[in-house]
Amino acid sequence: MIPCKPIGQRLTLLFLSFFVFSIVNVSAQDGKALFMGKCASCHAMGKDMTGPNLEGLEERWQNTDQIKVWIKNWAKAVSAGYPQAVKVQNYAPSAMTAFEGSITDAEIDAILKYIREWKPVVVDPQGGGTVAPEKGNSNAVIFGVISLILGIIALILMQVNSNLKKMSDDAEGISRPDPVPFYKNKAYIAMAAIVFFVIGGYLVAKGAIGLGRQKDYQPVQPIYYSHKVHAGINQINCQYCHSSVTESKHATIPSVNVCMNCHKAINTYEKGPKLYDENGDEINGTAEIEKLYKYAGFDPKNAAAWDPSKAKPIEWVKIHNLPDHVYFNHSQHVKTGKVQCQSCHGEITQMDEVKQASELSMGWCVNCHRETKVDFNYDSTGNKFYSIYEKFHNDLKTSELAAIKGNTTLNAKEKKFKIDSLMKLVRMDSVRVQDIGGLECQKCHY
Ligand code: HEC
Ligand code: HEC
Ligand code: HEC
Ligand code: HEC
Ligand code: HEC
Ligand code: HEC
């Protein structure tokens, strides 16, 4: 018998228990995390966004299979004539991402389960803040406990195994050196060290990359200024205040004098709904407008004496911050790319206080560049910049095809293969941001 076999068996057992654990983990997909990762850039629960509110989704469709077809490729669901697909296809001017190949049935089931079980967040009228009925972490705890139990079982089994071995050795009269206790066993120590470095290294790297990221950041501002009241209820256009957003890299924050264009006349807050801060405390809108007057140096009783040049700037806290090594340009996205503010900033018109809705990580930028089609709007706006791509596309098709057909050194099978692959390439129905260089490091990094 080979002396090192017991160690081999123990390792096998240990790996087996890890394996069982990972299977359990995969089959119980976290629908919420999947929804947040894949869908939340366009969909929210309980309200419409770029995509429609998904609350009560399954009641609108004939069956879940149709929903699955839609999520994988909405165009197929439309051409199959599913009534809800036909109905909802024109909900937004932009199309939903086709997830075919990047989502599994099990993942869709998990997302649908999350949608089915989702309940609106209940606002406690006593002012106790918001109460979320669901507990997100319970799954993690269950998996932790399961893996702990499996680990203990594996250890017990290994102990039993080694005892049995010892007994059978004793019975057969084979003498072996005393077994090394497990904490001195080199194989265990090496394995513990590897596990430690892999997990530790992963956590350190992840933590370092995430430094400075601040999704959901919602600082308290000097004035409780509500986007819901202004951009939502009163439908003031974003560009009235963030005027440079289509012209330059940055979206400007409006000066006090822009506010005063309206607030010279509007000195009370009475028409809109009650306002609450994050803790659920009621906000007096009129008192907030008076804060604005302090900055402006404006006395509503003596409006004629107001001198706009004496206004002091309001020190708004900047919410969205990219690191200095990243170049991001608003006009490129808003004007040329026709990306909606909401795709990146969330449903601002529903927010009283602005909150950072997206992660602003590199993965976030890159994923959108992978999925989003470039709007070749050169017909309507006279932007000839992109016409070159269409020309390349057509040139490629005709000249390459002629070259393959005219090539006498190829046999019929090789020709067919070459033509097929060319047609695959030119049949590419659309050009995505990644195809015009949206994944090139130097486009985003100085
Ligand atoms: C890029 C934006 C975008 C993303 C990402 C996105 N959707 Fe959509 N979705 C839409 C739009 C827009 C519509 C409305 C149809 C239209 O106008 O083309 C829609 C419609 C739907 C519908 C039909 C809704 C109804 O009322 O019947 C379902 C179901 C759906 N999406 C599920 C998902 C799921 C699940 C995910 C994540 C895996 C997802 N979507 C990710 C944009 C998106
Ligand atoms: C009446 C003026 C006004 C209008 C209209 C307005 N905003 Fe704002 N916006 C502000 C002010 C003032 C701030 C800074 C205070 C704050 O963050 O709430 C701001 C902040 C923001 C921020 C956060 C900036 C940061 O610090 O990172 C975003 C994003 C934003 N606005 C988007 C929008 C969008 C999208 C719309 C249209 C739906 C809009 N705004 C309409 C005045 C306005
Ligand atoms: C493609 C994503 C994207 C779109 C679309 C977008 N923004 Fe932004 N926005 C950002 C990012 C990223 C930042 C942070 C920029 C930085 O720190 O340099 C930002 C910052 C801002 C700021 C803070 C001031 C500044 O420029 O840093 C305001 C205000 C703002 N956005 C308003 C808007 C408005 C209004 C629209 C729609 C007209 C809009 N954004 C569309 C991604 C986007
Ligand atoms: C285009 C007109 C317009 C502009 C510009 C404008 N407001 Fe308002 N503001 C309103 C209206 C309308 C109301 C709601 C009044 C009501 O419902 O009684 C309001 C309400 C308010 C309120 C009370 C509700 C709340 O949001 O807390 C504050 C504070 C306020 N504005 C501050 C500002 C500041 C600061 C600016 C500049 C960044 C500004 N406003 C720019 C029209 C404007
Ligand atoms: C919601 C989708 C979306 C997100 C998120 C997004 N972009 Fe873009 N981006 C686009 C689109 C669409 C274009 C193409 C614009 C055009 O037609 O030229 C683009 C173009 C660009 C370009 C020019 C590429 C080229 O080759 O001309 C740069 C640079 C860029 N984005 C940087 C960023 C950075 C940095 C971020 C993250 C902070 C980001 N983008 C996030 C949609 C997005
Ligand atoms: C579409 C825009 C975009 C492209 C293309 C891009 N990056 Fe980034 N990158 C970013 C943004 C945004 C961040 C900041 C992320 C953050 O704050 O966490 C970043 C951060 C980084 C960091 C710092 C670590 C981190 O994740 O924060 C490194 C390193 C990096 N990028 C390297 C690259 C390399 C190498 C390439 C080319 C293969 C590349 N980037 C292409 C947008 C981009």
XYZ file of C-alpha atoms and ligand atoms in Angstrom:
704
model
C 0.000 0.000 0.000
C 1.246 3.531 -0.773
C 1.858 5.333 2.522
C 0.502 8.739 1.457
C -2.907 7.490 0.400
C -4.824 8.595 3.525
C -3.829 12.202 2.862
C -5.034 11.829 -0.693
C -8.356 10.529 0.578
C -8.694 13.303 3.078
C -8.031 15.922 0.451
C -10.597 14.317 -1.821
C -13.129 14.464 0.969
C -12.368 18.065 1.716
C -12.674 19.045 -1.923
C -15.884 17.053 -2.189
C -17.411 19.024 0.650
C -16.373 22.332 -0.954
C -17.854 21.094 -4.210
C -21.199 20.179 -2.621
C -21.270 23.594 -0.991
C -20.664 25.404 -4.238
C -23.439 23.496 -6.008
C -25.907 24.398 -3.275
C -24.808 27.993 -3.594
C -25.245 28.199 -7.351
C -28.690 26.654 -7.444
C -30.117 29.159 -5.002
C -29.452 32.273 -7.077
C -29.927 35.574 -5.340
C -32.637 37.120 -7.513
C -32.256 40.543 -5.996
C -28.525 40.720 -6.695
C -29.115 39.544 -10.267
C -31.851 42.103 -10.744
C -29.628 44.869 -9.382
C -26.716 43.779 -11.547
C -28.479 43.194 -14.840
C -31.823 44.974 -14.845
C -31.753 47.895 -12.415
C -30.020 50.240 -14.826
C -33.345 50.396 -16.692
C -35.996 48.868 -14.430
C -37.110 49.658 -10.921
C -39.675 47.919 -8.791
C -42.751 49.989 -8.008
C -42.161 52.658 -10.650
C -41.503 53.194 -14.325
C -38.011 54.055 -15.488
C -36.338 53.608 -18.869
C -38.140 50.274 -18.837
C -41.601 49.716 -17.342
C -42.330 48.931 -13.705
C -42.019 45.149 -13.357
C -44.421 44.887 -10.417
C -47.153 42.317 -11.150
C -45.251 41.244 -14.267
C -46.492 37.676 -14.467
C -50.140 38.772 -14.450
C -49.555 40.629 -17.715
C -48.037 37.672 -19.576
C -49.715 34.410 -20.621
C -46.926 32.315 -19.107
C -43.378 32.559 -17.811
C -41.892 30.894 -20.899
C -42.961 33.891 -22.952
C -41.306 36.213 -20.434
C -38.126 34.159 -20.725
C -38.128 34.491 -24.491
C -38.577 38.242 -24.091
C -35.707 38.624 -21.647
C -33.367 36.585 -23.828
C -34.302 38.421 -26.989
C -37.305 40.701 -27.003
C -37.450 40.799 -30.802
C -38.116 37.051 -30.901
C -41.001 37.446 -28.452
C -42.474 40.152 -30.663
C -42.147 38.138 -33.845
C -43.690 35.129 -32.074
C -46.716 37.387 -31.572
C -46.989 37.144 -27.769
C -49.710 39.708 -26.948
C -47.847 41.433 -24.087
C -44.623 41.555 -26.115
C -46.427 43.254 -28.978
C -48.073 45.633 -26.550
C -44.998 46.649 -24.567
C -42.449 46.785 -27.409
C -42.990 50.488 -28.057
C -42.938 51.508 -24.431
C -39.620 53.308 -24.811
C -37.772 54.713 -27.832
C -34.711 52.687 -26.833
C -34.750 48.904 -26.863
C -34.111 46.498 -24.048
C -30.771 44.674 -23.976
C -30.914 41.138 -25.426
C -29.577 38.877 -22.678
C -29.286 35.747 -24.803
C -26.048 33.974 -23.893
C -25.458 36.104 -20.815
C -28.331 34.814 -18.697
C -29.453 31.294 -17.792
C -32.984 30.009 -17.200
C -32.135 29.502 -13.525
C -31.060 33.121 -13.269
C -34.264 34.323 -14.905
C -36.282 32.146 -12.508
C -34.461 33.744 -9.593
C -35.147 37.247 -10.947
C -38.821 36.421 -11.530
C -39.027 35.098 -7.976
C -37.564 38.359 -6.685
C -40.093 40.339 -8.768
C -42.970 38.134 -7.561
C -42.024 38.481 -3.905
C -41.113 42.150 -4.012
C -43.167 44.383 -1.732
C -43.162 48.177 -1.640
C -41.110 49.761 1.123
C -43.514 50.903 3.826
C -43.014 54.446 5.066
C -43.779 54.621 8.761
C -46.146 57.609 9.185
C -44.899 58.125 12.763
C -41.654 59.300 11.239
C -39.678 56.217 12.124
C -37.953 56.175 8.770
C -38.463 53.500 6.189
C -39.140 49.892 6.962
C -38.047 47.382 4.365
C -40.072 44.208 4.794
C -37.519 41.904 3.222
C -34.263 40.703 4.735
C -31.583 40.328 2.088
C -28.900 38.636 4.146
C -30.746 35.534 5.343
C -29.489 33.438 2.394
C -25.867 34.233 3.143
C -26.366 33.118 6.738
C -27.995 29.847 5.648
C -25.129 29.107 3.249
C -22.587 29.943 5.900
C -24.229 27.498 8.316
C -24.530 24.785 5.650
C -20.882 25.077 4.694
C -19.833 25.019 8.354
C -21.853 21.828 8.936
C -20.446 20.237 5.785
C -16.943 21.167 6.864
C -17.453 19.588 10.296
C -18.916 16.421 8.739
C -15.897 16.209 6.449
C -13.532 16.502 9.414
C -15.429 13.825 11.375
C -15.408 11.499 8.377
C -11.692 12.015 7.951
C -11.113 11.222 11.605
C -13.270 8.065 11.354
C -11.412 7.083 8.230
C -8.018 7.434 9.882
C -9.157 5.555 12.991
C -10.470 2.679 10.890
C -7.205 2.590 9.003
C -5.311 2.441 12.276
C -7.512 -0.384 13.582
C -7.120 -2.422 10.416
C -3.368 -1.821 10.498
C -3.297 -2.968 14.129
C -5.317 -6.062 13.282
C -2.992 -6.927 10.429
C 0.011 -6.241 12.601
C 1.433 -3.517 10.356
C 3.236 -0.892 12.418
C 3.388 2.662 11.158
C 4.921 5.831 12.559
C 2.493 7.694 14.867
C 0.127 9.818 12.793
C 0.969 13.520 12.727
C -1.764 15.606 14.427
C -3.637 17.681 11.857
C -2.260 21.050 12.985
C 1.259 19.795 12.289
C 0.340 18.092 9.037
C 2.174 19.916 6.241
C -0.559 19.264 3.705
C -3.155 20.982 5.909
C -0.871 23.894 6.712
C -0.076 24.392 3.038
C -3.737 24.252 2.128
C -4.761 26.681 4.873
C -2.023 29.067 3.699
C -3.214 28.878 0.087
C -6.847 29.435 1.045
C -5.806 32.328 3.286
C -3.778 34.028 0.545
C -6.418 33.550 -2.138
C -9.286 34.870 -0.018
C -7.176 37.564 1.624
C -5.745 38.689 -1.700
C -9.173 38.811 -3.278
C -10.619 40.880 -0.436
C -7.679 43.302 -0.392
C -7.819 43.825 -4.160
C -11.589 44.226 -4.100
C -11.403 46.684 -1.229
C -8.660 48.700 -2.929
C -10.535 48.907 -6.236
C -13.713 49.941 -4.432
C -11.970 52.764 -2.530
C -13.656 56.034 -3.285
C -16.744 54.418 -4.778
C -19.871 55.645 -3.166
C -23.029 54.245 -4.692
C -26.134 55.463 -2.838
C -24.201 58.475 -1.527
C -26.775 61.058 -0.456
C -25.171 63.869 1.523
C -27.167 66.484 3.411
C -27.170 69.641 1.292
C -27.061 73.239 2.603
C -30.616 73.745 1.336
C -33.182 70.972 1.149
C -33.686 71.358 -2.571
C -36.057 68.790 -4.073
C -35.600 67.555 -7.647
C -38.978 65.865 -7.316
C -40.672 69.228 -6.704
C -38.756 71.065 -9.436
C -37.959 68.581 -12.211
C -40.798 66.166 -11.362
C -43.977 67.937 -10.267
C -43.194 71.312 -11.847
C -41.508 69.726 -14.857
C -38.637 72.162 -15.083
C -36.278 70.922 -17.781
C -32.959 69.538 -16.497
C -31.093 71.850 -18.853
C -32.716 74.949 -17.429
C -30.376 74.473 -14.478
C -27.715 72.075 -15.773
C -27.335 74.129 -18.897
C -23.908 73.021 -20.093
C -24.736 69.333 -20.096
C -25.136 69.120 -23.870
C -22.218 71.416 -24.629
C -19.378 70.386 -22.377
C -17.744 67.795 -20.245
C -19.464 68.962 -17.089
C -23.054 69.604 -16.177
C -23.113 72.945 -14.406
C -24.766 73.392 -11.030
C -27.008 76.478 -11.263
C -26.009 79.699 -9.531
C -28.177 81.427 -6.949
C -29.344 83.865 -9.569
C -30.837 81.062 -11.641
C -32.867 80.022 -8.612
C -33.921 83.605 -8.081
C -35.366 83.851 -11.595
C -38.344 82.061 -10.097
C -37.965 82.571 -6.389
C -38.152 86.349 -6.531
C -41.826 85.549 -6.974
C -42.215 82.136 -5.299
C -41.506 82.793 -1.628
C -43.546 80.043 -0.015
C -43.848 76.336 -0.507
C -47.506 75.408 -0.282
C -48.692 73.654 -3.439
C -46.464 70.591 -3.437
C -46.684 67.477 -1.250
C -45.196 67.273 2.254
C -41.426 66.872 2.242
C -39.445 64.536 4.453
C -35.747 64.120 5.016
C -33.980 60.786 5.197
C -34.916 60.285 8.861
C -38.574 60.857 8.090
C -38.628 64.311 9.727
C -40.874 66.811 7.987
C -39.182 69.642 6.105
C -40.628 73.132 5.993
C -40.254 74.125 2.322
C -40.896 77.792 2.997
C -38.074 77.881 5.558
C -35.786 76.291 2.946
C -36.691 79.026 0.448
C -35.758 81.556 3.161
C -32.326 79.912 3.372
C -32.020 80.564 -0.366
C -32.863 84.237 0.287
C -30.044 84.437 2.867
C -27.548 83.275 0.234
C -29.055 85.636 -2.325
C -29.154 88.543 0.107
C -32.779 89.002 -0.868
C -35.491 90.531 1.298
C -38.937 89.593 -0.036
C -40.465 92.669 1.661
C -38.095 94.928 -0.185
C -37.639 93.074 -3.462
C -36.796 96.163 -5.478
C -33.648 96.810 -3.428
C -32.142 93.412 -4.305
C -28.647 93.456 -5.757
C -27.959 90.140 -7.543
C -24.218 90.794 -7.608
C -24.085 90.471 -3.798
C -25.371 86.886 -3.849
C -23.117 84.328 -2.131
C -22.695 80.930 -3.789
C -24.402 77.947 -2.155
C -21.879 75.287 -1.189
C -23.610 72.233 -2.625
C -21.920 68.956 -1.789
C -20.814 67.196 -4.988
C -22.337 63.742 -5.137
C -20.918 62.081 -8.245
C -17.140 61.900 -8.271
C -14.947 60.032 -10.697
C -11.261 59.594 -9.885
C -8.931 62.087 -11.585
C -7.539 59.476 -13.948
C -10.887 59.048 -15.699
C -12.174 61.216 -18.524
C -15.934 61.441 -18.737
C -17.778 63.809 -21.027
C -21.457 64.663 -20.654
C -22.068 66.165 -24.078
C -20.678 63.053 -25.773
C -23.216 60.925 -23.957
C -26.228 63.210 -23.764
C -26.030 64.930 -27.137
C -24.183 62.573 -29.469
C -25.017 59.295 -27.761
C -28.568 60.342 -26.846
C -28.245 58.608 -23.478
C -30.955 59.690 -21.034
C -29.873 61.301 -17.758
C -31.887 58.605 -15.983
C -29.788 55.764 -17.427
C -26.872 56.963 -15.353
C -28.397 59.050 -12.576
C -31.527 57.034 -11.842
C -35.009 58.497 -11.644
C -33.966 61.984 -10.521
C -37.489 63.340 -10.985
C -38.643 61.034 -8.167
C -35.862 61.977 -5.761
C -36.274 64.705 -3.202
C -32.603 64.550 -2.320
C -30.254 63.390 -5.082
C -28.661 60.038 -4.474
C -25.902 58.423 -6.530
C -27.802 55.690 -8.342
C -24.969 53.992 -10.253
C -21.722 52.502 -9.102
C -19.565 54.658 -11.431
C -17.112 51.780 -11.619
C -15.125 50.899 -14.701
C -17.253 47.788 -15.156
C -20.350 49.956 -15.189
C -19.013 52.192 -17.986
C -17.686 49.270 -19.988
C -20.825 47.147 -19.714
C -22.943 49.905 -21.132
C -20.447 50.416 -23.948
C -20.681 46.713 -24.731
C -24.462 46.735 -24.908
C -25.482 50.108 -26.252
C -25.938 50.628 -29.953
C -24.504 53.783 -31.426
C -27.185 56.112 -32.704
C -26.213 56.780 -36.335
C -28.388 59.823 -36.473
C -26.555 61.477 -39.328
C -29.683 61.608 -41.500
C -31.749 63.628 -39.101
C -29.118 65.879 -37.559
C -26.591 66.156 -40.322
C -23.899 64.498 -38.168
C -21.744 63.003 -40.899
C -19.232 61.615 -38.433
C -20.636 58.115 -38.470
C -21.386 57.780 -42.177
C -17.849 56.443 -42.597
C -18.816 53.326 -40.674
C -21.670 52.559 -43.007
C -19.344 53.011 -45.956
C -16.742 50.663 -44.427
C -19.467 48.171 -43.816
C -20.650 48.160 -47.420
C -17.114 48.236 -48.867
C -16.148 45.293 -46.741
C -19.132 43.330 -47.940
C -18.684 43.874 -51.674
C -14.909 43.881 -52.069
C -14.214 40.984 -49.712
C -16.964 38.894 -51.248
C -15.571 39.492 -54.736
C -12.076 38.601 -53.550
C -13.191 35.289 -52.057
C -15.288 34.340 -55.058
C -12.449 35.176 -57.445
C -9.857 33.235 -55.449
C -9.034 30.143 -57.513
C -6.762 28.500 -54.910
C -9.682 27.783 -52.597
C -11.842 24.697 -52.963
C -15.630 24.882 -52.663
C -15.680 23.963 -48.992
C -13.079 26.558 -48.036
C -14.924 29.193 -50.046
C -18.173 28.430 -48.296
C -16.485 28.670 -44.916
C -14.877 32.029 -45.747
C -18.095 33.442 -47.158
C -20.047 32.243 -44.137
C -17.669 33.902 -41.710
C -17.631 37.104 -43.730
C -21.416 37.183 -43.817
C -21.494 36.681 -40.075
C -19.273 39.700 -39.732
C -21.129 41.982 -42.082
C -24.513 40.833 -40.915
C -23.635 42.446 -37.605
C -26.886 44.387 -37.527
C -25.665 47.238 -35.423
C -22.554 49.002 -34.242
C -22.118 49.181 -30.512
C -20.070 51.697 -28.575
C -17.375 49.054 -28.137
C -17.015 48.863 -31.922
C -16.154 52.555 -32.205
C -13.476 52.285 -29.545
C -15.534 52.502 -26.372
C -13.362 49.854 -24.710
C -10.023 51.484 -25.483
C -8.164 52.373 -22.311
C -6.931 55.758 -23.478
C -10.410 56.998 -24.364
C -11.365 56.957 -20.693
C -7.982 57.325 -19.008
C -5.722 60.338 -19.282
C -30.973 48.892 -21.408
C -32.182 48.950 -20.635
C -32.821 47.671 -20.119
C -32.238 46.679 -19.372
C -30.793 46.585 -18.897
C -33.297 45.739 -19.081
N -34.463 46.145 -19.648
Fe -36.237 45.134 -19.591
N -37.095 46.597 -20.722
C -36.462 47.725 -21.180
C -37.381 48.503 -21.968
C -37.069 49.844 -22.634
C -38.607 47.787 -21.967
C -39.903 48.188 -22.668
C -39.965 47.590 -24.031
C -39.474 48.527 -25.096
O -39.822 49.712 -25.096
O -38.698 48.060 -25.960
C -38.394 46.591 -21.178
C -39.361 45.630 -20.935
C -39.188 44.511 -20.141
C -40.192 43.519 -19.869
C -41.644 43.555 -20.312
C -42.382 44.374 -19.285
C -43.878 44.244 -19.273
O -44.498 45.130 -18.652
O -44.415 43.302 -19.816
C -39.624 42.588 -19.040
C -40.270 41.323 -18.495
C -38.276 42.995 -18.823
N -38.032 44.164 -19.505
C -37.391 42.307 -18.018
C -36.062 42.660 -17.835
C -35.143 41.911 -17.022
C -35.488 40.680 -16.205
C -33.951 42.540 -17.119
C -32.633 42.125 -16.478
C -32.200 40.776 -16.733
C -34.118 43.697 -17.990
N -35.404 43.733 -18.394
C -33.101 44.595 -18.316
C -35.164 48.090 -20.952
C -34.223 47.326 -20.281
C -34.254 74.204 -10.766
C -32.923 73.734 -10.970
C -32.647 72.271 -11.280
C -33.295 71.466 -12.180
C -34.481 71.787 -13.066
C -32.607 70.188 -12.150
N -31.577 70.253 -11.255
Fe -30.233 68.782 -10.859
N -29.381 69.920 -9.423
C -29.746 71.213 -9.097
C -28.990 71.653 -7.946
C -29.120 73.008 -7.253
C -28.126 70.588 -7.592
C -27.119 70.521 -6.437
C -27.811 70.118 -5.161
C -28.166 68.666 -5.102
O -27.295 67.820 -5.335
O -29.354 68.356 -4.847
C -28.402 69.528 -8.546
C -27.758 68.298 -8.551
C -27.954 67.301 -9.510
C -27.200 66.081 -9.597
C -26.101 65.655 -8.660
C -24.822 66.376 -8.992
C -23.667 65.964 -8.145
O -23.402 66.661 -7.159
O -23.054 64.946 -8.443
C -27.675 65.392 -10.663
C -27.177 64.049 -11.165
C -28.744 66.157 -11.228
N -28.885 67.314 -10.524
C -29.477 65.763 -12.305
C -30.622 66.426 -12.752
C -31.517 65.902 -13.738
C -31.352 64.558 -14.443
C -32.507 66.822 -13.903
C -33.726 66.717 -14.808
C -34.573 65.569 -14.608
C -32.219 67.933 -13.027
N -31.069 67.649 -12.341
C -32.961 69.101 -12.919
C -30.687 71.986 -9.734
C -31.565 71.516 -10.698
C -23.425 58.071 -19.394
C -23.762 58.408 -18.058
C -24.308 59.781 -17.729
C -25.342 60.447 -18.335
C -26.197 60.014 -19.514
C -25.521 61.688 -17.615
N -24.590 61.766 -16.611
Fe -24.360 63.280 -15.280
N -22.715 62.395 -14.487
C -22.209 61.176 -14.900
C -20.944 60.937 -14.239
C -20.055 59.719 -14.428
C -20.707 62.072 -13.407
C -19.475 62.335 -12.532
C -18.515 63.168 -13.375
C -17.195 63.483 -12.723
O -17.025 63.272 -11.533
O -16.318 63.963 -13.461
C -21.850 62.959 -13.582
C -22.002 64.187 -12.943
C -23.126 64.997 -13.081
C -23.341 66.251 -12.367
C -22.381 66.873 -11.369
C -21.527 67.921 -12.075
C -20.478 67.324 -12.973
O -20.547 67.527 -14.208
O -19.586 66.620 -12.484
C -24.547 66.742 -12.779
C -25.202 68.036 -12.315
C -25.082 65.834 -13.763
N -24.192 64.783 -13.918
C -26.274 66.030 -14.433
C -26.675 65.284 -15.535
C -27.830 65.604 -16.364
C -28.760 66.772 -16.135
C -27.878 64.668 -17.355
C -28.882 64.542 -18.501
C -29.034 65.713 -19.347
C -26.773 63.743 -17.134
N -26.055 64.167 -16.044
C -26.496 62.629 -17.914
C -22.783 60.303 -15.792
C -23.842 60.613 -16.641
C -38.287 77.620 -13.042
C -38.657 78.072 -11.722
C -37.818 77.640 -10.518
C -36.437 77.655 -10.394
C -35.400 78.090 -11.419
C -36.161 77.234 -9.044
N -37.312 76.945 -8.378
Fe -37.453 76.354 -6.430
N -39.448 76.148 -6.660
C -40.174 76.406 -7.801
C -41.529 75.986 -7.626
C -42.663 76.080 -8.665
C -41.614 75.461 -6.307
C -42.837 74.836 -5.636
C -43.708 75.860 -4.976
C -44.924 75.222 -4.378
O -45.170 74.048 -4.654
O -45.629 75.907 -3.627
C -40.288 75.577 -5.733
C -39.975 75.182 -4.438
C -38.727 75.343 -3.883
C -38.381 75.000 -2.522
C -39.319 74.384 -1.492
C -39.483 72.913 -1.804
C -38.169 72.171 -1.700
O -37.679 71.737 -2.748
O -37.599 72.092 -0.611
C -37.065 75.287 -2.343
C -36.245 75.121 -1.089
C -36.574 75.784 -3.600
N -37.609 75.823 -4.515
C -35.249 76.133 -3.826
C -34.750 76.389 -5.079
C -33.322 76.534 -5.384
C -32.205 76.386 -4.373
C -33.228 76.785 -6.703
C -31.973 76.978 -7.517
C -31.050 75.868 -7.546
C -34.583 76.831 -7.236
N -35.461 76.567 -6.240
C -34.867 77.113 -8.547
C -39.683 76.971 -8.962
C -38.351 77.186 -9.239
C -25.783 54.169 -20.176
C -24.729 53.862 -21.104
C -23.337 54.438 -20.896
C -22.600 54.513 -19.742
C -23.022 54.060 -18.353
C -21.349 55.095 -20.085
N -21.306 55.374 -21.428
Fe -19.727 56.183 -22.432
N -20.792 56.085 -24.161
C -22.097 55.663 -24.281
C -22.542 55.856 -25.645
C -23.924 55.526 -26.214
C -21.438 56.405 -26.358
C -21.364 56.730 -27.856
C -21.541 58.160 -28.092
C -21.351 58.435 -29.555
O -22.265 58.107 -30.312
O -20.278 58.922 -29.907
C -20.358 56.530 -25.385
C -19.093 57.020 -25.695
C -18.073 57.196 -24.792
C -16.753 57.648 -25.122
C -16.242 57.947 -26.525
C -15.861 56.672 -27.187
C -15.381 56.890 -28.609
O -14.734 55.983 -29.110
O -15.657 57.933 -29.186
C -16.042 57.726 -23.952
C -14.599 58.178 -23.767
C -16.925 57.324 -22.894
N -18.147 56.994 -23.438
C -16.577 57.262 -21.547
C -17.393 56.772 -20.541
C -17.010 56.659 -19.152
C -15.672 57.085 -18.571
C -18.068 56.130 -18.498
C -18.206 55.788 -17.034
C -17.882 56.814 -16.063
C -19.122 55.901 -19.474
N -18.665 56.298 -20.699
C -20.340 55.342 -19.168
C -22.881 55.109 -23.292
C -22.507 54.990 -21.960
C -15.406 53.278 -20.715
C -14.400 53.852 -19.921
C -13.175 53.047 -19.499
C -12.364 52.283 -20.296
C -12.503 51.983 -21.786
C -11.308 51.823 -19.450
N -11.480 52.281 -18.172
Fe -10.265 51.891 -16.554
N -11.550 52.930 -15.342
C -12.685 53.581 -15.747
C -13.330 54.173 -14.598
C -14.619 54.969 -14.587
C -12.517 53.858 -13.468
C -12.723 54.288 -12.010
C -13.421 53.203 -11.243
C -13.590 53.542 -9.793
O -13.668 54.698 -9.427
O -13.656 52.593 -9.043
C -11.398 53.092 -13.988
C -10.361 52.593 -13.191
C -9.265 51.927 -13.672
C -8.150 51.469 -12.858
C -8.027 51.658 -11.360
C -8.603 50.459 -10.641
C -10.075 50.524 -10.539
O -10.762 49.601 -11.054
O -10.586 51.464 -9.947
C -7.278 50.847 -13.688
C -5.979 50.191 -13.310
C -7.832 50.914 -15.036
N -9.022 51.579 -14.989
C -7.217 50.396 -16.156
C -7.794 50.326 -17.414
C -7.218 49.626 -18.554
C -5.898 48.898 -18.546
C -8.087 49.801 -19.608
C -7.977 49.224 -21.023
C -8.017 47.787 -21.114
C -9.192 50.608 -19.120
N -8.975 50.902 -17.790
C -10.266 51.008 -19.904
C -13.172 53.672 -17.044
C -12.627 53.031 -18.151
